[in-house]
Amino acid sequence: MTSQTTIPVGIYWKPGVWDLARSAYLADLDTDADSPGSFVGWLAQALEVHARRSPQQRAELAAAGEKHPALVSVTRKSFNKKHDLPASTLEAVEDALVADRQELGRMLARSAFAQEAVIAAAEEARRRLGRDLPPPPQKLSNRPPRRRPAR
């Protein structure tokens, strides 16, 4: 990702979805050999996978995740955070947003799209892990260690 052009993108995070994203990222470090080694890489991958889905698939996942506990927070406020995402990721997200609007009349902001993508990616991470995701760390290290394959 370092050789690609990146664009700073602000995402408005609900605290529970932010925690879910960090938990899923850490779980994927141990269960998915193809998972990126950085959180922003994991986020970009989640966005790209979600963008490749059809508008109907995205709508179905959104409906299934509508009542996800991560979307509700009574104690913490939502916040905006900047992420340097590859230009190609942002282009794929914008194409998906236009397709959703044109085909289904779904009007989503980038942040809502990102939250839907994270919820879907976290569910896949949970399935790979075979149990609930680990609790999120207070702070992510820049490059946490990965699980080493058995020798």
Short mmCIF file of N, CA and C in Angstrom, two decimals:
data_model
loop_
_atom_site.label_atom_id
_atom_site.label_comp_id
_atom_site.label_asym_id
_atom_site.label_seq_id
_atom_site.Cartn_x
_atom_site.Cartn_y
_atom_site.Cartn_z
N MET A 1 0.81 -1.18 0.00
CA MET A 1 0.00 0.00 0.00
C MET A 1 0.86 1.26 0.00
N THR A 2 2.12 1.16 0.33
CA THR A 2 2.95 2.34 0.44
C THR A 2 3.26 2.96 -0.92
N SER A 3 3.25 2.17 -2.00
CA SER A 3 3.56 2.72 -3.31
C SER A 3 2.35 3.34 -3.98
N GLN A 4 1.15 3.13 -3.42
CA GLN A 4 -0.06 3.69 -4.00
C GLN A 4 -0.30 5.10 -3.48
N THR A 5 -1.02 5.86 -4.27
CA THR A 5 -1.46 7.18 -3.83
C THR A 5 -2.54 6.99 -2.79
N THR A 6 -2.40 7.71 -1.68
CA THR A 6 -3.43 7.64 -0.64
C THR A 6 -4.12 8.99 -0.53
N ILE A 7 -5.35 8.92 -0.04
CA ILE A 7 -6.17 10.11 0.15
C ILE A 7 -6.67 10.10 1.58
N PRO A 8 -6.51 11.21 2.30
CA PRO A 8 -7.04 11.24 3.66
C PRO A 8 -8.57 11.28 3.61
N VAL A 9 -9.20 10.33 4.29
CA VAL A 9 -10.65 10.23 4.30
C VAL A 9 -11.13 10.23 5.74
N GLY A 10 -12.04 11.12 6.05
CA GLY A 10 -12.63 11.15 7.38
C GLY A 10 -13.79 10.17 7.45
N ILE A 11 -13.80 9.35 8.47
CA ILE A 11 -14.91 8.42 8.70
C ILE A 11 -15.49 8.77 10.06
N TYR A 12 -16.79 8.93 10.09
CA TYR A 12 -17.50 9.20 11.34
C TYR A 12 -17.85 7.86 11.96
N TRP A 13 -17.19 7.53 13.06
CA TRP A 13 -17.30 6.21 13.69
C TRP A 13 -18.26 6.23 14.86
N LYS A 14 -19.13 5.25 14.91
CA LYS A 14 -19.88 4.95 16.13
C LYS A 14 -18.90 4.16 16.98
N PRO A 15 -18.80 4.45 18.27
CA PRO A 15 -17.77 3.80 19.10
C PRO A 15 -17.81 2.28 19.06
N GLY A 16 -18.98 1.69 19.05
CA GLY A 16 -19.07 0.23 19.01
C GLY A 16 -18.54 -0.35 17.71
N VAL A 17 -18.74 0.35 16.61
CA VAL A 17 -18.24 -0.13 15.31
C VAL A 17 -16.73 0.04 15.26
N TRP A 18 -16.22 1.12 15.82
CA TRP A 18 -14.77 1.33 15.91
C TRP A 18 -14.13 0.18 16.70
N ASP A 19 -14.72 -0.16 17.84
CA ASP A 19 -14.21 -1.27 18.65
C ASP A 19 -14.29 -2.59 17.87
N LEU A 20 -15.42 -2.80 17.19
CA LEU A 20 -15.61 -4.01 16.41
C LEU A 20 -14.55 -4.13 15.31
N ALA A 21 -14.25 -3.03 14.64
CA ALA A 21 -13.24 -3.03 13.58
C ALA A 21 -11.88 -3.43 14.13
N ARG A 22 -11.50 -2.86 15.26
CA ARG A 22 -10.19 -3.18 15.83
C ARG A 22 -10.12 -4.62 16.31
N SER A 23 -11.22 -5.11 16.87
CA SER A 23 -11.26 -6.52 17.31
C SER A 23 -11.15 -7.47 16.12
N ALA A 24 -11.89 -7.17 15.05
CA ALA A 24 -11.86 -8.02 13.86
C ALA A 24 -10.48 -8.01 13.21
N TYR A 25 -9.87 -6.84 13.16
CA TYR A 25 -8.52 -6.73 12.60
C TYR A 25 -7.54 -7.62 13.36
N LEU A 26 -7.59 -7.56 14.68
CA LEU A 26 -6.68 -8.39 15.48
C LEU A 26 -6.97 -9.87 15.29
N ALA A 27 -8.24 -10.25 15.24
CA ALA A 27 -8.59 -11.65 15.02
C ALA A 27 -8.07 -12.12 13.66
N ASP A 28 -8.19 -11.27 12.65
CA ASP A 28 -7.73 -11.65 11.31
C ASP A 28 -6.21 -11.81 11.24
N LEU A 29 -5.47 -11.12 12.09
CA LEU A 29 -4.02 -11.31 12.11
C LEU A 29 -3.67 -12.76 12.44
N ASP A 30 -4.53 -13.42 13.22
CA ASP A 30 -4.25 -14.79 13.64
C ASP A 30 -4.95 -15.85 12.80
N THR A 31 -5.98 -15.47 12.04
CA THR A 31 -6.77 -16.49 11.34
C THR A 31 -6.77 -16.36 9.83
N ASP A 32 -6.32 -15.23 9.30
CA ASP A 32 -6.37 -15.01 7.86
C ASP A 32 -4.97 -14.64 7.36
N ALA A 33 -4.33 -15.57 6.72
CA ALA A 33 -2.96 -15.35 6.25
C ALA A 33 -2.87 -14.19 5.25
N ASP A 34 -3.97 -13.88 4.58
CA ASP A 34 -3.97 -12.80 3.59
C ASP A 34 -4.39 -11.46 4.17
N SER A 35 -4.66 -11.41 5.46
CA SER A 35 -5.09 -10.17 6.09
C SER A 35 -3.93 -9.17 6.12
N PRO A 36 -4.21 -7.91 5.81
CA PRO A 36 -3.15 -6.90 5.88
C PRO A 36 -2.58 -6.78 7.29
N GLY A 37 -1.34 -6.36 7.37
CA GLY A 37 -0.65 -6.24 8.65
C GLY A 37 -0.87 -4.93 9.36
N SER A 38 -1.64 -4.01 8.77
CA SER A 38 -1.93 -2.73 9.42
C SER A 38 -3.44 -2.53 9.46
N PHE A 39 -3.89 -1.76 10.45
CA PHE A 39 -5.34 -1.53 10.56
C PHE A 39 -5.89 -0.82 9.34
N VAL A 40 -5.20 0.19 8.85
CA VAL A 40 -5.72 0.92 7.68
C VAL A 40 -5.76 0.00 6.46
N GLY A 41 -4.83 -0.93 6.35
CA GLY A 41 -4.87 -1.93 5.28
C GLY A 41 -6.07 -2.85 5.43
N TRP A 42 -6.36 -3.25 6.67
CA TRP A 42 -7.53 -4.09 6.93
C TRP A 42 -8.81 -3.34 6.58
N LEU A 43 -8.88 -2.08 6.97
CA LEU A 43 -10.06 -1.27 6.67
C LEU A 43 -10.24 -1.12 5.16
N ALA A 44 -9.16 -0.84 4.45
CA ALA A 44 -9.23 -0.71 2.99
C ALA A 44 -9.72 -2.02 2.36
N GLN A 45 -9.22 -3.13 2.85
CA GLN A 45 -9.65 -4.43 2.32
C GLN A 45 -11.14 -4.65 2.59
N ALA A 46 -11.61 -4.33 3.80
CA ALA A 46 -13.03 -4.48 4.12
C ALA A 46 -13.89 -3.62 3.21
N LEU A 47 -13.44 -2.40 2.94
CA LEU A 47 -14.18 -1.50 2.05
C LEU A 47 -14.21 -2.03 0.62
N GLU A 48 -13.08 -2.54 0.15
CA GLU A 48 -13.01 -3.05 -1.21
C GLU A 48 -13.87 -4.30 -1.39
N VAL A 49 -13.84 -5.20 -0.41
CA VAL A 49 -14.67 -6.41 -0.48
C VAL A 49 -16.14 -6.01 -0.52
N HIS A 50 -16.51 -5.06 0.32
CA HIS A 50 -17.91 -4.62 0.36
C HIS A 50 -18.30 -3.93 -0.95
N ALA A 51 -17.39 -3.16 -1.52
CA ALA A 51 -17.67 -2.47 -2.78
C ALA A 51 -17.86 -3.46 -3.94
N ARG A 52 -17.18 -4.61 -3.87
CA ARG A 52 -17.31 -5.62 -4.93
C ARG A 52 -18.64 -6.37 -4.88
N ARG A 53 -19.31 -6.30 -3.75
CA ARG A 53 -20.62 -6.95 -3.65
C ARG A 53 -21.62 -6.21 -4.54
N SER A 54 -22.68 -6.89 -4.89
CA SER A 54 -23.72 -6.23 -5.68
C SER A 54 -24.52 -5.30 -4.77
N PRO A 55 -25.22 -4.31 -5.36
CA PRO A 55 -26.07 -3.45 -4.54
C PRO A 55 -27.07 -4.26 -3.71
N GLN A 56 -27.61 -5.32 -4.28
CA GLN A 56 -28.57 -6.15 -3.55
C GLN A 56 -27.90 -6.85 -2.37
N GLN A 57 -26.70 -7.38 -2.57
CA GLN A 57 -25.98 -8.04 -1.48
C GLN A 57 -25.68 -7.04 -0.37
N ARG A 58 -25.27 -5.82 -0.74
CA ARG A 58 -24.98 -4.81 0.28
C ARG A 58 -26.25 -4.44 1.05
N ALA A 59 -27.37 -4.33 0.35
CA ALA A 59 -28.63 -3.99 1.01
C ALA A 59 -29.05 -5.10 1.97
N GLU A 60 -28.86 -6.35 1.57
CA GLU A 60 -29.21 -7.48 2.44
C GLU A 60 -28.33 -7.50 3.69
N LEU A 61 -27.03 -7.26 3.51
CA LEU A 61 -26.13 -7.22 4.66
C LEU A 61 -26.47 -6.05 5.58
N ALA A 62 -26.84 -4.91 4.99
CA ALA A 62 -27.22 -3.74 5.78
C ALA A 62 -28.46 -4.05 6.60
N ALA A 63 -29.44 -4.70 5.99
CA ALA A 63 -30.67 -5.04 6.71
C ALA A 63 -30.37 -6.03 7.84
N ALA A 64 -29.50 -7.01 7.58
CA ALA A 64 -29.15 -8.00 8.60
C ALA A 64 -28.39 -7.36 9.75
N GLY A 65 -27.59 -6.35 9.46
CA GLY A 65 -26.77 -5.71 10.49
C GLY A 65 -27.40 -4.50 11.14
N GLU A 66 -28.63 -4.18 10.73
CA GLU A 66 -29.30 -2.97 11.21
C GLU A 66 -29.41 -2.88 12.73
N LYS A 67 -29.57 -4.00 13.37
CA LYS A 67 -29.74 -4.02 14.83
C LYS A 67 -28.48 -4.51 15.55
N HIS A 68 -27.36 -4.47 14.86
CA HIS A 68 -26.11 -4.94 15.46
C HIS A 68 -25.80 -4.13 16.72
N PRO A 69 -25.41 -4.81 17.80
CA PRO A 69 -25.13 -4.10 19.05
C PRO A 69 -24.03 -3.03 18.92
N ALA A 70 -23.13 -3.18 17.96
CA ALA A 70 -22.05 -2.20 17.80
C ALA A 70 -22.58 -0.84 17.36
N LEU A 71 -23.79 -0.79 16.83
CA LEU A 71 -24.34 0.47 16.35
C LEU A 71 -24.93 1.31 17.49
N VAL A 72 -25.04 0.73 18.67
CA VAL A 72 -25.67 1.44 19.79
C VAL A 72 -24.62 1.74 20.86
N SER A 73 -24.57 2.98 21.28
CA SER A 73 -23.68 3.35 22.38
C SER A 73 -24.40 4.38 23.23
N VAL A 74 -24.50 4.09 24.50
CA VAL A 74 -25.16 5.03 25.38
C VAL A 74 -24.16 5.83 26.21
N THR A 75 -22.91 5.41 26.21
CA THR A 75 -21.94 6.07 27.08
C THR A 75 -20.87 6.85 26.33
N ARG A 76 -20.63 6.53 25.08
CA ARG A 76 -19.55 7.20 24.34
C ARG A 76 -20.12 7.88 23.11
N LYS A 77 -19.51 8.98 22.73
CA LYS A 77 -19.97 9.74 21.57
C LYS A 77 -19.27 9.26 20.30
N SER A 78 -19.98 9.38 19.19
CA SER A 78 -19.37 9.10 17.89
C SER A 78 -18.30 10.13 17.62
N PHE A 79 -17.37 9.79 16.75
CA PHE A 79 -16.25 10.69 16.48
C PHE A 79 -15.79 10.53 15.04
N ASN A 80 -15.07 11.53 14.56
CA ASN A 80 -14.52 11.50 13.22
C ASN A 80 -13.03 11.16 13.32
N LYS A 81 -12.56 10.29 12.43
CA LYS A 81 -11.14 9.92 12.41
C LYS A 81 -10.69 9.86 10.96
N LYS A 82 -9.51 10.40 10.71
CA LYS A 82 -8.95 10.40 9.36
C LYS A 82 -8.15 9.12 9.14
N HIS A 83 -8.35 8.53 7.94
CA HIS A 83 -7.60 7.34 7.54
C HIS A 83 -7.05 7.62 6.13
N ASP A 84 -5.77 7.34 5.93
CA ASP A 84 -5.16 7.50 4.61
C ASP A 84 -5.42 6.23 3.81
N LEU A 85 -6.43 6.28 2.95
CA LEU A 85 -6.84 5.12 2.16
C LEU A 85 -6.32 5.21 0.73
N PRO A 86 -6.05 4.07 0.10
CA PRO A 86 -5.63 4.10 -1.29
C PRO A 86 -6.70 4.76 -2.16
N ALA A 87 -6.25 5.53 -3.15
CA ALA A 87 -7.19 6.19 -4.06
C ALA A 87 -8.09 5.17 -4.74
N SER A 88 -7.54 4.00 -5.05
CA SER A 88 -8.34 2.96 -5.71
C SER A 88 -9.46 2.46 -4.80
N THR A 89 -9.22 2.42 -3.50
CA THR A 89 -10.26 2.01 -2.54
C THR A 89 -11.38 3.04 -2.53
N LEU A 90 -11.00 4.29 -2.45
CA LEU A 90 -12.00 5.36 -2.42
C LEU A 90 -12.82 5.37 -3.71
N GLU A 91 -12.17 5.14 -4.83
CA GLU A 91 -12.88 5.08 -6.12
C GLU A 91 -13.88 3.93 -6.13
N ALA A 92 -13.49 2.76 -5.61
CA ALA A 92 -14.39 1.61 -5.57
C ALA A 92 -15.59 1.90 -4.66
N VAL A 93 -15.35 2.55 -3.53
CA VAL A 93 -16.44 2.90 -2.61
C VAL A 93 -17.40 3.87 -3.29
N GLU A 94 -16.86 4.88 -3.94
CA GLU A 94 -17.73 5.86 -4.60
C GLU A 94 -18.54 5.23 -5.73
N ASP A 95 -17.92 4.32 -6.48
CA ASP A 95 -18.67 3.60 -7.53
C ASP A 95 -19.81 2.78 -6.92
N ALA A 96 -19.53 2.13 -5.80
CA ALA A 96 -20.56 1.32 -5.12
C ALA A 96 -21.68 2.21 -4.59
N LEU A 97 -21.34 3.37 -4.05
CA LEU A 97 -22.36 4.29 -3.54
C LEU A 97 -23.28 4.76 -4.67
N VAL A 98 -22.70 5.05 -5.83
CA VAL A 98 -23.50 5.47 -6.98
C VAL A 98 -24.38 4.32 -7.45
N ALA A 99 -23.83 3.11 -7.51
CA ALA A 99 -24.61 1.95 -7.94
C ALA A 99 -25.78 1.70 -6.99
N ASP A 100 -25.53 1.81 -5.69
CA ASP A 100 -26.61 1.62 -4.71
C ASP A 100 -27.71 2.66 -4.91
N ARG A 101 -27.32 3.88 -5.16
CA ARG A 101 -28.30 4.96 -5.37
C ARG A 101 -29.08 4.75 -6.66
N GLN A 102 -28.38 4.39 -7.73
CA GLN A 102 -29.04 4.23 -9.03
C GLN A 102 -29.92 2.98 -9.09
N GLU A 103 -29.45 1.88 -8.51
CA GLU A 103 -30.18 0.62 -8.64
C GLU A 103 -31.24 0.41 -7.57
N LEU A 104 -30.97 0.90 -6.35
CA LEU A 104 -31.89 0.62 -5.25
C LEU A 104 -32.44 1.87 -4.56
N GLY A 105 -31.95 3.03 -4.97
CA GLY A 105 -32.38 4.25 -4.30
C GLY A 105 -31.82 4.40 -2.89
N ARG A 106 -30.77 3.64 -2.57
CA ARG A 106 -30.11 3.75 -1.24
C ARG A 106 -29.14 4.90 -1.26
N MET A 107 -29.36 5.85 -0.39
CA MET A 107 -28.49 7.02 -0.28
C MET A 107 -27.63 6.86 0.97
N LEU A 108 -26.37 6.56 0.77
CA LEU A 108 -25.47 6.36 1.90
C LEU A 108 -24.31 7.33 1.84
N ALA A 109 -23.86 7.77 2.99
CA ALA A 109 -22.61 8.52 3.10
C ALA A 109 -21.47 7.51 3.17
N ARG A 110 -20.25 7.98 2.92
CA ARG A 110 -19.09 7.09 3.01
C ARG A 110 -18.99 6.44 4.39
N SER A 111 -19.27 7.20 5.44
CA SER A 111 -19.15 6.66 6.79
C SER A 111 -20.15 5.53 7.03
N ALA A 112 -21.36 5.69 6.54
CA ALA A 112 -22.36 4.62 6.70
C ALA A 112 -21.93 3.39 5.91
N PHE A 113 -21.39 3.60 4.72
CA PHE A 113 -20.88 2.49 3.91
C PHE A 113 -19.75 1.78 4.66
N ALA A 114 -18.85 2.57 5.26
CA ALA A 114 -17.72 1.99 6.00
C ALA A 114 -18.22 1.17 7.18
N GLN A 115 -19.21 1.67 7.88
CA GLN A 115 -19.72 0.92 9.03
C GLN A 115 -20.38 -0.38 8.59
N GLU A 116 -21.12 -0.35 7.48
CA GLU A 116 -21.71 -1.59 6.96
C GLU A 116 -20.60 -2.57 6.56
N ALA A 117 -19.56 -2.06 5.92
CA ALA A 117 -18.44 -2.91 5.49
C ALA A 117 -17.74 -3.53 6.69
N VAL A 118 -17.54 -2.76 7.75
CA VAL A 118 -16.87 -3.26 8.95
C VAL A 118 -17.71 -4.33 9.63
N ILE A 119 -19.01 -4.11 9.74
CA ILE A 119 -19.88 -5.10 10.38
C ILE A 119 -19.83 -6.42 9.60
N ALA A 120 -19.87 -6.34 8.28
CA ALA A 120 -19.80 -7.55 7.45
C ALA A 120 -18.43 -8.22 7.60
N ALA A 121 -17.35 -7.44 7.57
CA ALA A 121 -16.00 -8.00 7.70
C ALA A 121 -15.80 -8.61 9.09
N ALA A 122 -16.36 -7.99 10.11
CA ALA A 122 -16.22 -8.50 11.46
C ALA A 122 -16.95 -9.84 11.61
N GLU A 123 -18.10 -9.97 10.97
CA GLU A 123 -18.82 -11.24 11.03
C GLU A 123 -18.00 -12.35 10.36
N GLU A 124 -17.35 -12.03 9.25
CA GLU A 124 -16.49 -13.02 8.59
C GLU A 124 -15.30 -13.37 9.48
N ALA A 125 -14.73 -12.37 10.15
CA ALA A 125 -13.59 -12.61 11.05
C ALA A 125 -14.02 -13.50 12.21
N ARG A 126 -15.22 -13.25 12.75
CA ARG A 126 -15.73 -14.06 13.85
C ARG A 126 -15.92 -15.52 13.40
N ARG A 127 -16.43 -15.69 12.19
CA ARG A 127 -16.61 -17.06 11.67
C ARG A 127 -15.27 -17.76 11.53
N ARG A 128 -14.26 -17.06 11.00
CA ARG A 128 -12.93 -17.67 10.86
C ARG A 128 -12.35 -18.03 12.22
N LEU A 129 -12.57 -17.16 13.20
CA LEU A 129 -12.02 -17.37 14.53
C LEU A 129 -12.74 -18.52 15.25
N GLY A 130 -14.02 -18.69 14.95
CA GLY A 130 -14.79 -19.77 15.56
C GLY A 130 -15.33 -19.46 16.94
N ARG A 131 -15.27 -18.21 17.34
CA ARG A 131 -15.79 -17.78 18.65
C ARG A 131 -15.95 -16.26 18.60
N ASP A 132 -16.40 -15.68 19.70
CA ASP A 132 -16.53 -14.22 19.75
C ASP A 132 -15.18 -13.56 19.51
N LEU A 133 -15.23 -12.38 18.95
CA LEU A 133 -13.99 -11.63 18.72
C LEU A 133 -13.38 -11.20 20.05
N PRO A 134 -12.07 -11.02 20.07
CA PRO A 134 -11.42 -10.57 21.31
C PRO A 134 -11.84 -9.13 21.61
N PRO A 135 -11.72 -8.70 22.84
CA PRO A 135 -12.03 -7.30 23.13
C PRO A 135 -11.01 -6.40 22.43
N PRO A 136 -11.43 -5.19 22.05
CA PRO A 136 -10.49 -4.30 21.37
C PRO A 136 -9.45 -3.77 22.35
N PRO A 137 -8.25 -3.54 21.87
CA PRO A 137 -7.24 -2.96 22.75
C PRO A 137 -7.54 -1.47 22.97
N GLN A 138 -6.99 -0.92 24.03
CA GLN A 138 -7.14 0.53 24.25
C GLN A 138 -6.56 1.29 23.07
N LYS A 139 -5.39 0.82 22.61
CA LYS A 139 -4.71 1.47 21.50
C LYS A 139 -4.05 0.38 20.67
N LEU A 140 -4.20 0.49 19.35
CA LEU A 140 -3.54 -0.46 18.46
C LEU A 140 -2.08 -0.08 18.28
N SER A 141 -1.21 -1.07 18.30
CA SER A 141 0.18 -0.78 17.94
C SER A 141 0.25 -0.66 16.41
N ASN A 142 1.29 -0.04 15.91
CA ASN A 142 1.39 0.19 14.47
C ASN A 142 1.39 -1.10 13.67
N ARG A 143 2.13 -2.07 14.10
CA ARG A 143 2.22 -3.36 13.40
C ARG A 143 2.26 -4.47 14.43
N PRO A 144 1.08 -4.88 14.96
CA PRO A 144 1.11 -5.96 15.96
C PRO A 144 1.64 -7.25 15.35
N PRO A 145 2.24 -8.10 16.17
CA PRO A 145 2.77 -9.37 15.64
C PRO A 145 1.64 -10.29 15.18
N ARG A 146 1.93 -11.06 14.16
CA ARG A 146 0.98 -12.05 13.64
C ARG A 146 1.25 -13.39 14.29
N ARG A 147 0.25 -14.26 14.24
CA ARG A 147 0.44 -15.64 14.68
C ARG A 147 1.40 -16.30 13.67
N ARG A 148 2.36 -17.01 14.18
CA ARG A 148 3.30 -17.71 13.30
C ARG A 148 2.71 -19.08 12.95
N PRO A 149 2.85 -19.48 11.68
CA PRO A 149 2.36 -20.81 11.30
C PRO A 149 3.11 -21.91 12.07
N ALA A 150 2.42 -23.01 12.34
CA ALA A 150 3.05 -24.14 13.02
C ALA A 150 4.15 -24.70 12.13
N ARG A 151 5.25 -25.14 12.75
CA ARG A 151 6.38 -25.67 11.98
C ARG A 151 6.35 -27.15 11.93
#
